Amino acid sequence: MSHELRLSQRVARIQPFYVMECAKRADEIARSAVCDPAQGGRHMIYLNIGEPDFGASAAVREAASRFTAAGQVPYTQATGLVALRQRLSDWYRNTQNLSIAPERIVITAGASAALQLACLALFEQGDDVLMPDPSYPCNRHFVAAVDATPVLLPAGAEDRFQLTEAQVRHHWTSRSRGVLLASPSNPTGTSVAPDELARIHAFVRERGGVMVVDEIYQALSYDDRYRRSALALGDDVISINSFSKYFGMTGWRLGWLVLPESLVYPVEKLAQNLYICPSTIAQKAALANFEPESLAEFERRREELRRRRDLVVPALNAMGLPVPVVPDGAFYAWADASGTRLSSWDLCMDLMQHAQVALTPGRDFGPALGERFLRLSFASSMDDLREALSRMRVRVAQLQSS
């Protein structure tokens, strides 16, 4: 006879990831008669998950095959391959004109592991961490998982859906330990204005706090005003990054941290105990990302994503789902659904059922705008985007007329 296990209190503080719940519902509809071609159905178009359709480059896949064919796949250091850390250091120098010592770079098992390591090293019970609402839900859950408190501060279109120095100053208390920002942001695709970021950094440093910046979309920037990494502000900035988005290695689960020198060994100790080391195969393959032909391919992809953005945003505006701030990076449009008189959750469920288009309701990203806004990922092909927008236009018009 089974008995119910007692769970830790931290589990109760972690909300479901509604993006994945919606994905399950979309899959159910995709298997139903609505999407059965034999019954005149249409295929489901998935614009809900932030995964570029390009995948890893050919050079990366070939490098992985060559490495595994040799038969030996040993552990690496917990901080990652020295050669990969050096390649990233060179990449920062070549793309950002920043001198980042490779010893300050820690390779991780995805950006998720990077965030977990940073939170474990910096935050604990009694600490408050300020972040914008809306923001990526897992970021606040990493803070909550170490028993610190994520403090969500509503951020509107007038501030690009990002925190301002005035907000941080107003809400800073004796419990405040730091800020966790994302630039560009998921779900909005907007970046913190450079001057504002500098003011936030100066204030947080003055108060003895820490600034952690999620920069996993930083290389997918479409506007030169926002292409500068927060690392340019000083060696005390902690940057989270990933091979998933710009480099297209989503399922390879490889990321990295750039840390102050004093934080490298504490993070290394945590990594040694939590997961030994990142995937050796993924690390060996990732070296090929920095070959000239790979980098040229990634820039072509960035321009293709810009073209997709320039298709999607005007189309959403025209159909009555306005995007108040044009995304300057990433591959998301944050659209206002209030003109349909449905919550974003209900609208997304309706569009899945009646237009066979899967989007992400705003509920995941914070309470301030969660029922009003939805997120569309334009990481899918241009053909899928055109078809999805056409279907959405018809259904939204029907909803507005009724």
PDB file of N, CA, C and O in Angstrom, residues 201-260:
ATOM      1  N   HIS A 201      23.388  49.538 -12.796  1.00  0.00           N
ATOM      2  CA  HIS A 201      24.632  48.921 -12.329  1.00  0.00           C
ATOM      3  C   HIS A 201      25.329  49.793 -11.286  1.00  0.00           C
ATOM      4  O   HIS A 201      25.785  49.300 -10.242  1.00  0.00           O
ATOM      5  N   ALA A 202      25.394  51.099 -11.551  1.00  0.00           N
ATOM      6  CA  ALA A 202      26.064  51.998 -10.608  1.00  0.00           C
ATOM      7  C   ALA A 202      25.362  52.008  -9.259  1.00  0.00           C
ATOM      8  O   ALA A 202      26.004  51.980  -8.195  1.00  0.00           O
ATOM      9  N   PHE A 203      24.017  52.035  -9.278  1.00  0.00           N
ATOM     10  CA  PHE A 203      23.270  52.047  -8.023  1.00  0.00           C
ATOM     11  C   PHE A 203      23.462  50.746  -7.256  1.00  0.00           C
ATOM     12  O   PHE A 203      23.712  50.755  -6.035  1.00  0.00           O
ATOM     13  N   VAL A 204      23.340  49.607  -7.948  1.00  0.00           N
ATOM     14  CA  VAL A 204      23.456  48.310  -7.280  1.00  0.00           C
ATOM     15  C   VAL A 204      24.862  48.146  -6.696  1.00  0.00           C
ATOM     16  O   VAL A 204      25.027  47.661  -5.567  1.00  0.00           O
ATOM     17  N   ARG A 205      25.872  48.559  -7.443  1.00  0.00           N
ATOM     18  CA  ARG A 205      27.252  48.449  -6.932  1.00  0.00           C
ATOM     19  C   ARG A 205      27.439  49.349  -5.716  1.00  0.00           C
ATOM     20  O   ARG A 205      28.084  48.944  -4.735  1.00  0.00           O
ATOM     21  N   GLU A 206      26.872  50.543  -5.767  1.00  0.00           N
ATOM     22  CA  GLU A 206      26.965  51.475  -4.630  1.00  0.00           C
ATOM     23  C   GLU A 206      26.360  50.866  -3.368  1.00  0.00           C
ATOM     24  O   GLU A 206      26.862  51.081  -2.258  1.00  0.00           O
ATOM     25  N   ARG A 207      25.298  50.067  -3.527  1.00  0.00           N
ATOM     26  CA  ARG A 207      24.640  49.443  -2.382  1.00  0.00           C
ATOM     27  C   ARG A 207      25.241  48.088  -2.015  1.00  0.00           C
ATOM     28  O   ARG A 207      24.697  47.401  -1.146  1.00  0.00           O
ATOM     29  N   GLY A 208      26.317  47.710  -2.655  1.00  0.00           N
ATOM     30  CA  GLY A 208      26.954  46.441  -2.317  1.00  0.00           C
ATOM     31  C   GLY A 208      26.228  45.227  -2.851  1.00  0.00           C
ATOM     32  O   GLY A 208      26.428  44.109  -2.368  1.00  0.00           O
ATOM     33  N   GLY A 209      25.363  45.441  -3.848  1.00  0.00           N
ATOM     34  CA  GLY A 209      24.602  44.333  -4.423  1.00  0.00           C
ATOM     35  C   GLY A 209      25.275  43.748  -5.652  1.00  0.00           C
ATOM     36  O   GLY A 209      26.405  44.102  -6.003  1.00  0.00           O
ATOM     37  N   VAL A 210      24.571  42.868  -6.314  1.00  0.00           N
ATOM     38  CA  VAL A 210      25.107  42.175  -7.477  1.00  0.00           C
ATOM     39  C   VAL A 210      24.121  42.314  -8.641  1.00  0.00           C
ATOM     40  O   VAL A 210      22.902  42.291  -8.442  1.00  0.00           O
ATOM     41  N   MET A 211      24.663  42.478  -9.852  1.00  0.00           N
ATOM     42  CA  MET A 211      23.825  42.551 -11.047  1.00  0.00           C
ATOM     43  C   MET A 211      24.095  41.325 -11.914  1.00  0.00           C
ATOM     44  O   MET A 211      25.210  41.122 -12.391  1.00  0.00           O
ATOM     45  N   VAL A 212      23.046  40.513 -12.071  1.00  0.00           N
ATOM     46  CA  VAL A 212      23.117  39.323 -12.919  1.00  0.00           C
ATOM     47  C   VAL A 212      22.296  39.627 -14.165  1.00  0.00           C
ATOM     48  O   VAL A 212      21.140  40.044 -14.067  1.00  0.00           O
ATOM     49  N   VAL A 213      22.896  39.415 -15.337  1.00  0.00           N
ATOM     50  CA  VAL A 213      22.214  39.717 -16.593  1.00  0.00           C
ATOM     51  C   VAL A 213      22.168  38.462 -17.465  1.00  0.00           C
ATOM     52  O   VAL A 213      23.202  37.895 -17.808  1.00  0.00           O
ATOM     53  N   ASP A 214      20.954  38.051 -17.778  1.00  0.00           N
ATOM     54  CA  ASP A 214      20.714  36.947 -18.704  1.00  0.00           C
ATOM     55  C   ASP A 214      20.894  37.510 -20.115  1.00  0.00           C
ATOM     56  O   ASP A 214      20.090  38.313 -20.583  1.00  0.00           O
ATOM     57  N   GLU A 215      21.964  37.061 -20.801  1.00  0.00           N
ATOM     58  CA  GLU A 215      22.284  37.577 -22.130  1.00  0.00           C
ATOM     59  C   GLU A 215      22.212  36.484 -23.199  1.00  0.00           C
ATOM     60  O   GLU A 215      22.926  36.544 -24.203  1.00  0.00           O
ATOM     61  N   ILE A 216      21.332  35.512 -23.006  1.00  0.00           N
ATOM     62  CA  ILE A 216      21.322  34.390 -23.941  1.00  0.00           C
ATOM     63  C   ILE A 216      20.858  34.799 -25.343  1.00  0.00           C
ATOM     64  O   ILE A 216      21.140  34.095 -26.310  1.00  0.00           O
ATOM     65  N   TYR A 217      20.169  35.952 -25.456  1.00  0.00           N
ATOM     66  CA  TYR A 217      19.750  36.434 -26.777  1.00  0.00           C
ATOM     67  C   TYR A 217      20.587  37.624 -27.235  1.00  0.00           C
ATOM     68  O   TYR A 217      20.279  38.250 -28.254  1.00  0.00           O
ATOM     69  N   GLN A 218      21.641  37.958 -26.504  1.00  0.00           N
ATOM     70  CA  GLN A 218      22.377  39.187 -26.765  1.00  0.00           C
ATOM     71  C   GLN A 218      22.977  39.217 -28.177  1.00  0.00           C
ATOM     72  O   GLN A 218      22.978  40.258 -28.848  1.00  0.00           O
ATOM     73  N   ALA A 219      23.444  38.070 -28.668  1.00  0.00           N
ATOM     74  CA  ALA A 219      24.020  38.023 -30.019  1.00  0.00           C
ATOM     75  C   ALA A 219      22.939  38.090 -31.096  1.00  0.00           C
ATOM     76  O   ALA A 219      23.247  38.359 -32.259  1.00  0.00           O
ATOM     77  N   LEU A 220      21.682  37.854 -30.717  1.00  0.00           N
ATOM     78  CA  LEU A 220      20.554  37.973 -31.655  1.00  0.00           C
ATOM     79  C   LEU A 220      19.924  39.355 -31.497  1.00  0.00           C
ATOM     80  O   LEU A 220      18.753  39.504 -31.174  1.00  0.00           O
ATOM     81  N   SER A 221      20.734  40.368 -31.712  1.00  0.00           N
ATOM     82  CA  SER A 221      20.273  41.752 -31.598  1.00  0.00           C
ATOM     83  C   SER A 221      20.163  42.338 -32.992  1.00  0.00           C
ATOM     84  O   SER A 221      20.994  42.061 -33.861  1.00  0.00           O
ATOM     85  N   TYR A 222      19.105  43.145 -33.221  1.00  0.00           N
ATOM     86  CA  TYR A 222      18.857  43.718 -34.545  1.00  0.00           C
ATOM     87  C   TYR A 222      19.086  45.226 -34.585  1.00  0.00           C
ATOM     88  O   TYR A 222      18.889  45.848 -35.616  1.00  0.00           O
ATOM     89  N   ASP A 223      19.498  45.779 -33.455  1.00  0.00           N
ATOM     90  CA  ASP A 223      19.634  47.234 -33.345  1.00  0.00           C
ATOM     91  C   ASP A 223      20.978  47.524 -32.674  1.00  0.00           C
ATOM     92  O   ASP A 223      21.225  47.091 -31.544  1.00  0.00           O
ATOM     93  N   ASP A 224      21.824  48.256 -33.360  1.00  0.00           N
ATOM     94  CA  ASP A 224      23.174  48.515 -32.839  1.00  0.00           C
ATOM     95  C   ASP A 224      23.157  49.232 -31.501  1.00  0.00           C
ATOM     96  O   ASP A 224      24.117  49.138 -30.733  1.00  0.00           O
ATOM     97  N   ARG A 225      22.063  49.929 -31.180  1.00  0.00           N
ATOM     98  CA  ARG A 225      22.000  50.637 -29.893  1.00  0.00           C
ATOM     99  C   ARG A 225      22.046  49.667 -28.718  1.00  0.00           C
ATOM    100  O   ARG A 225      22.434  50.040 -27.608  1.00  0.00           O
ATOM    101  N   TYR A 226      21.621  48.424 -28.953  1.00  0.00           N
ATOM    102  CA  TYR A 226      21.485  47.473 -27.843  1.00  0.00           C
ATOM    103  C   TYR A 226      22.433  46.279 -27.965  1.00  0.00           C
ATOM    104  O   TYR A 226      22.290  45.307 -27.237  1.00  0.00           O
ATOM    105  N   ARG A 227      23.412  46.357 -28.840  1.00  0.00           N
ATOM    106  CA  ARG A 227      24.264  45.194 -29.111  1.00  0.00           C
ATOM    107  C   ARG A 227      25.428  45.061 -28.140  1.00  0.00           C
ATOM    108  O   ARG A 227      26.193  44.109 -28.217  1.00  0.00           O
ATOM    109  N   ARG A 228      25.579  45.993 -27.219  1.00  0.00           N
ATOM    110  CA  ARG A 228      26.708  45.972 -26.300  1.00  0.00           C
ATOM    111  C   ARG A 228      26.380  45.114 -25.092  1.00  0.00           C
ATOM    112  O   ARG A 228      25.342  45.302 -24.429  1.00  0.00           O
ATOM    113  N   SER A 229      27.271  44.169 -24.760  1.00  0.00           N
ATOM    114  CA  SER A 229      27.075  43.321 -23.586  1.00  0.00           C
ATOM    115  C   SER A 229      27.180  44.134 -22.299  1.00  0.00           C
ATOM    116  O   SER A 229      27.958  45.095 -22.208  1.00  0.00           O
ATOM    117  N   ALA A 230      26.415  43.728 -21.294  1.00  0.00           N
ATOM    118  CA  ALA A 230      26.510  44.363 -19.972  1.00  0.00           C
ATOM    119  C   ALA A 230      27.886  44.186 -19.355  1.00  0.00           C
ATOM    120  O   ALA A 230      28.257  44.917 -18.428  1.00  0.00           O
ATOM    121  N   LEU A 231      28.676  43.242 -19.860  1.00  0.00           N
ATOM    122  CA  LEU A 231      30.024  43.028 -19.334  1.00  0.00           C
ATOM    123  C   LEU A 231      30.916  44.252 -19.537  1.00  0.00           C
ATOM    124  O   LEU A 231      31.930  44.398 -18.845  1.00  0.00           O
ATOM    125  N   ALA A 232      30.543  45.124 -20.462  1.00  0.00           N
ATOM    126  CA  ALA A 232      31.325  46.340 -20.680  1.00  0.00           C
ATOM    127  C   ALA A 232      31.266  47.279 -19.474  1.00  0.00           C
ATOM    128  O   ALA A 232      32.106  48.177 -19.347  1.00  0.00           O
ATOM    129  N   LEU A 233      30.293  47.070 -18.582  1.00  0.00           N
ATOM    130  CA  LEU A 233      30.124  47.964 -17.433  1.00  0.00           C
ATOM    131  C   LEU A 233      31.127  47.705 -16.322  1.00  0.00           C
ATOM    132  O   LEU A 233      31.320  48.544 -15.445  1.00  0.00           O
ATOM    133  N   GLY A 234      31.742  46.523 -16.304  1.00  0.00           N
ATOM    134  CA  GLY A 234      32.714  46.245 -15.252  1.00  0.00           C
ATOM    135  C   GLY A 234      32.849  44.769 -14.961  1.00  0.00           C
ATOM    136  O   GLY A 234      31.987  43.954 -15.317  1.00  0.00           O
ATOM    137  N   ASP A 235      33.938  44.412 -14.282  1.00  0.00           N
ATOM    138  CA  ASP A 235      34.237  43.006 -13.994  1.00  0.00           C
ATOM    139  C   ASP A 235      33.318  42.400 -12.947  1.00  0.00           C
ATOM    140  O   ASP A 235      33.354  41.184 -12.724  1.00  0.00           O
ATOM    141  N   ASP A 236      32.501  43.234 -12.283  1.00  0.00           N
ATOM    142  CA  ASP A 236      31.609  42.705 -11.252  1.00  0.00           C
ATOM    143  C   ASP A 236      30.260  42.271 -11.815  1.00  0.00           C
ATOM    144  O   ASP A 236      29.438  41.717 -11.081  1.00  0.00           O
ATOM    145  N   VAL A 237      29.993  42.525 -13.096  1.00  0.00           N
ATOM    146  CA  VAL A 237      28.749  42.064 -13.723  1.00  0.00           C
ATOM    147  C   VAL A 237      28.834  40.564 -13.965  1.00  0.00           C
ATOM    148  O   VAL A 237      29.857  40.046 -14.415  1.00  0.00           O
ATOM    149  N   ILE A 238      27.741  39.857 -13.674  1.00  0.00           N
ATOM    150  CA  ILE A 238      27.665  38.417 -13.933  1.00  0.00           C
ATOM    151  C   ILE A 238      26.762  38.214 -15.139  1.00  0.00           C
ATOM    152  O   ILE A 238      25.605  38.641 -15.148  1.00  0.00           O
ATOM    153  N   SER A 239      27.307  37.585 -16.167  1.00  0.00           N
ATOM    154  CA  SER A 239      26.567  37.360 -17.406  1.00  0.00           C
ATOM    155  C   SER A 239      26.248  35.884 -17.563  1.00  0.00           C
ATOM    156  O   SER A 239      27.112  35.021 -17.406  1.00  0.00           O
ATOM    157  N   ILE A 240      24.981  35.601 -17.877  1.00  0.00           N
ATOM    158  CA  ILE A 240      24.508  34.256 -18.191  1.00  0.00           C
ATOM    159  C   ILE A 240      24.383  34.160 -19.715  1.00  0.00           C
ATOM    160  O   ILE A 240      23.805  35.040 -20.339  1.00  0.00           O
ATOM    161  N   ASN A 241      24.895  33.079 -20.312  1.00  0.00           N
ATOM    162  CA  ASN A 241      24.764  32.960 -21.756  1.00  0.00           C
ATOM    163  C   ASN A 241      24.595  31.501 -22.150  1.00  0.00           C
ATOM    164  O   ASN A 241      24.674  30.606 -21.299  1.00  0.00           O
ATOM    165  N   SER A 242      24.343  31.276 -23.437  1.00  0.00           N
ATOM    166  CA  SER A 242      23.950  29.943 -23.886  1.00  0.00           C
ATOM    167  C   SER A 242      24.360  29.719 -25.333  1.00  0.00           C
ATOM    168  O   SER A 242      24.405  30.662 -26.131  1.00  0.00           O
ATOM    169  N   PHE A 243      24.621  28.462 -25.664  1.00  0.00           N
ATOM    170  CA  PHE A 243      24.843  28.074 -27.054  1.00  0.00           C
ATOM    171  C   PHE A 243      23.529  27.744 -27.765  1.00  0.00           C
ATOM    172  O   PHE A 243      23.538  27.382 -28.939  1.00  0.00           O
ATOM    173  N   SER A 244      22.402  27.868 -27.075  1.00  0.00           N
ATOM    174  CA  SER A 244      21.128  27.405 -27.634  1.00  0.00           C
ATOM    175  C   SER A 244      20.553  28.314 -28.703  1.00  0.00           C
ATOM    176  O   SER A 244      20.011  27.835 -29.694  1.00  0.00           O
ATOM    177  N   LYS A 245      20.633  29.615 -28.521  1.00  0.00           N
ATOM    178  CA  LYS A 245      19.845  30.528 -29.354  1.00  0.00           C
ATOM    179  C   LYS A 245      20.625  30.991 -30.585  1.00  0.00           C
ATOM    180  O   LYS A 245      20.318  30.592 -31.706  1.00  0.00           O
ATOM    181  N   TYR A 246      21.642  31.819 -30.411  1.00  0.00           N
ATOM    182  CA  TYR A 246      22.431  32.295 -31.556  1.00  0.00           C
ATOM    183  C   TYR A 246      23.127  31.138 -32.259  1.00  0.00           C
ATOM    184  O   TYR A 246      23.166  31.075 -33.492  1.00  0.00           O
ATOM    185  N   PHE A 247      23.655  30.200 -31.501  1.00  0.00           N
ATOM    186  CA  PHE A 247      24.406  29.087 -32.074  1.00  0.00           C
ATOM    187  C   PHE A 247      23.528  27.885 -32.433  1.00  0.00           C
ATOM    188  O   PHE A 247      24.015  26.915 -33.002  1.00  0.00           O
ATOM    189  N   GLY A 248      22.252  27.927 -32.060  1.00  0.00           N
ATOM    190  CA  GLY A 248      21.295  26.902 -32.496  1.00  0.00           C
ATOM    191  C   GLY A 248      21.453  25.541 -31.850  1.00  0.00           C
ATOM    192  O   GLY A 248      20.929  24.554 -32.368  1.00  0.00           O
ATOM    193  N   MET A 249      22.106  25.453 -30.694  1.00  0.00           N
ATOM    194  CA  MET A 249      22.371  24.149 -30.067  1.00  0.00           C
ATOM    195  C   MET A 249      21.405  23.900 -28.904  1.00  0.00           C
ATOM    196  O   MET A 249      21.830  23.594 -27.787  1.00  0.00           O
ATOM    197  N   THR A 250      20.100  23.954 -29.152  1.00  0.00           N
ATOM    198  CA  THR A 250      19.133  23.883 -28.051  1.00  0.00           C
ATOM    199  C   THR A 250      19.227  22.594 -27.248  1.00  0.00           C
ATOM    200  O   THR A 250      19.386  22.620 -26.031  1.00  0.00           O
ATOM    201  N   GLY A 251      19.136  21.453 -27.899  1.00  0.00           N
ATOM    202  CA  GLY A 251      19.115  20.190 -27.172  1.00  0.00           C
ATOM    203  C   GLY A 251      20.477  19.695 -26.715  1.00  0.00           C
ATOM    204  O   GLY A 251      20.567  18.683 -26.022  1.00  0.00           O
ATOM    205  N   TRP A 252      21.521  20.417 -27.051  1.00  0.00           N
ATOM    206  CA  TRP A 252      22.865  20.016 -26.648  1.00  0.00           C
ATOM    207  C   TRP A 252      23.143  20.406 -25.197  1.00  0.00           C
ATOM    208  O   TRP A 252      24.093  19.923 -24.602  1.00  0.00           O
ATOM    209  N   ARG A 253      22.350  21.295 -24.653  1.00  0.00           N
ATOM    210  CA  ARG A 253      22.401  21.748 -23.258  1.00  0.00           C
ATOM    211  C   ARG A 253      23.787  22.233 -22.859  1.00  0.00           C
ATOM    212  O   ARG A 253      24.489  21.625 -22.068  1.00  0.00           O
ATOM    213  N   LEU A 254      24.155  23.369 -23.436  1.00  0.00           N
ATOM    214  CA  LEU A 254      25.463  23.952 -23.176  1.00  0.00           C
ATOM    215  C   LEU A 254      25.326  25.464 -23.041  1.00  0.00           C
ATOM    216  O   LEU A 254      24.716  26.122 -23.899  1.00  0.00           O
ATOM    217  N   GLY A 255      25.868  25.994 -21.958  1.00  0.00           N
ATOM    218  CA  GLY A 255      25.846  27.427 -21.722  1.00  0.00           C
ATOM    219  C   GLY A 255      27.144  27.869 -21.090  1.00  0.00           C
ATOM    220  O   GLY A 255      28.117  27.104 -21.008  1.00  0.00           O
ATOM    221  N   TRP A 256      27.164  29.116 -20.619  1.00  0.00           N
ATOM    222  CA  TRP A 256      28.354  29.580 -19.909  1.00  0.00           C
ATOM    223  C   TRP A 256      28.023  30.771 -19.025  1.00  0.00           C
ATOM    224  O   TRP A 256      27.009  31.435 -19.187  1.00  0.00           O
ATOM    225  N   LEU A 257      28.898  30.994 -18.076  1.00  0.00           N
ATOM    226  CA  LEU A 257      28.874  32.130 -17.164  1.00  0.00           C
ATOM    227  C   LEU A 257      30.137  32.954 -17.366  1.00  0.00           C
ATOM    228  O   LEU A 257      31.219  32.398 -17.592  1.00  0.00           O
ATOM    229  N   VAL A 258      29.999  34.267 -17.274  1.00  0.00           N
ATOM    230  CA  VAL A 258      31.172  35.130 -17.113  1.00  0.00           C
ATOM    231  C   VAL A 258      31.081  35.727 -15.720  1.00  0.00           C
ATOM    232  O   VAL A 258      30.069  36.354 -15.367  1.00  0.00           O
ATOM    233  N   LEU A 259      32.123  35.496 -14.917  1.00  0.00           N
ATOM    234  CA  LEU A 259      32.083  35.802 -13.488  1.00  0.00           C
ATOM    235  C   LEU A 259      33.227  36.728 -13.076  1.00  0.00           C
ATOM    236  O   LEU A 259      34.283  36.745 -13.726  1.00  0.00           O
ATOM    237  N   PRO A 260      33.039  37.464 -11.976  1.00  0.00           N
ATOM    238  CA  PRO A 260      34.205  38.090 -11.341  1.00  0.00           C
ATOM    239  C   PRO A 260      35.198  36.998 -10.951  1.00  0.00           C
ATOM    240  O   PRO A 260      34.804  35.880 -10.594  1.00  0.00           O
TER     241      PRO A 260
END
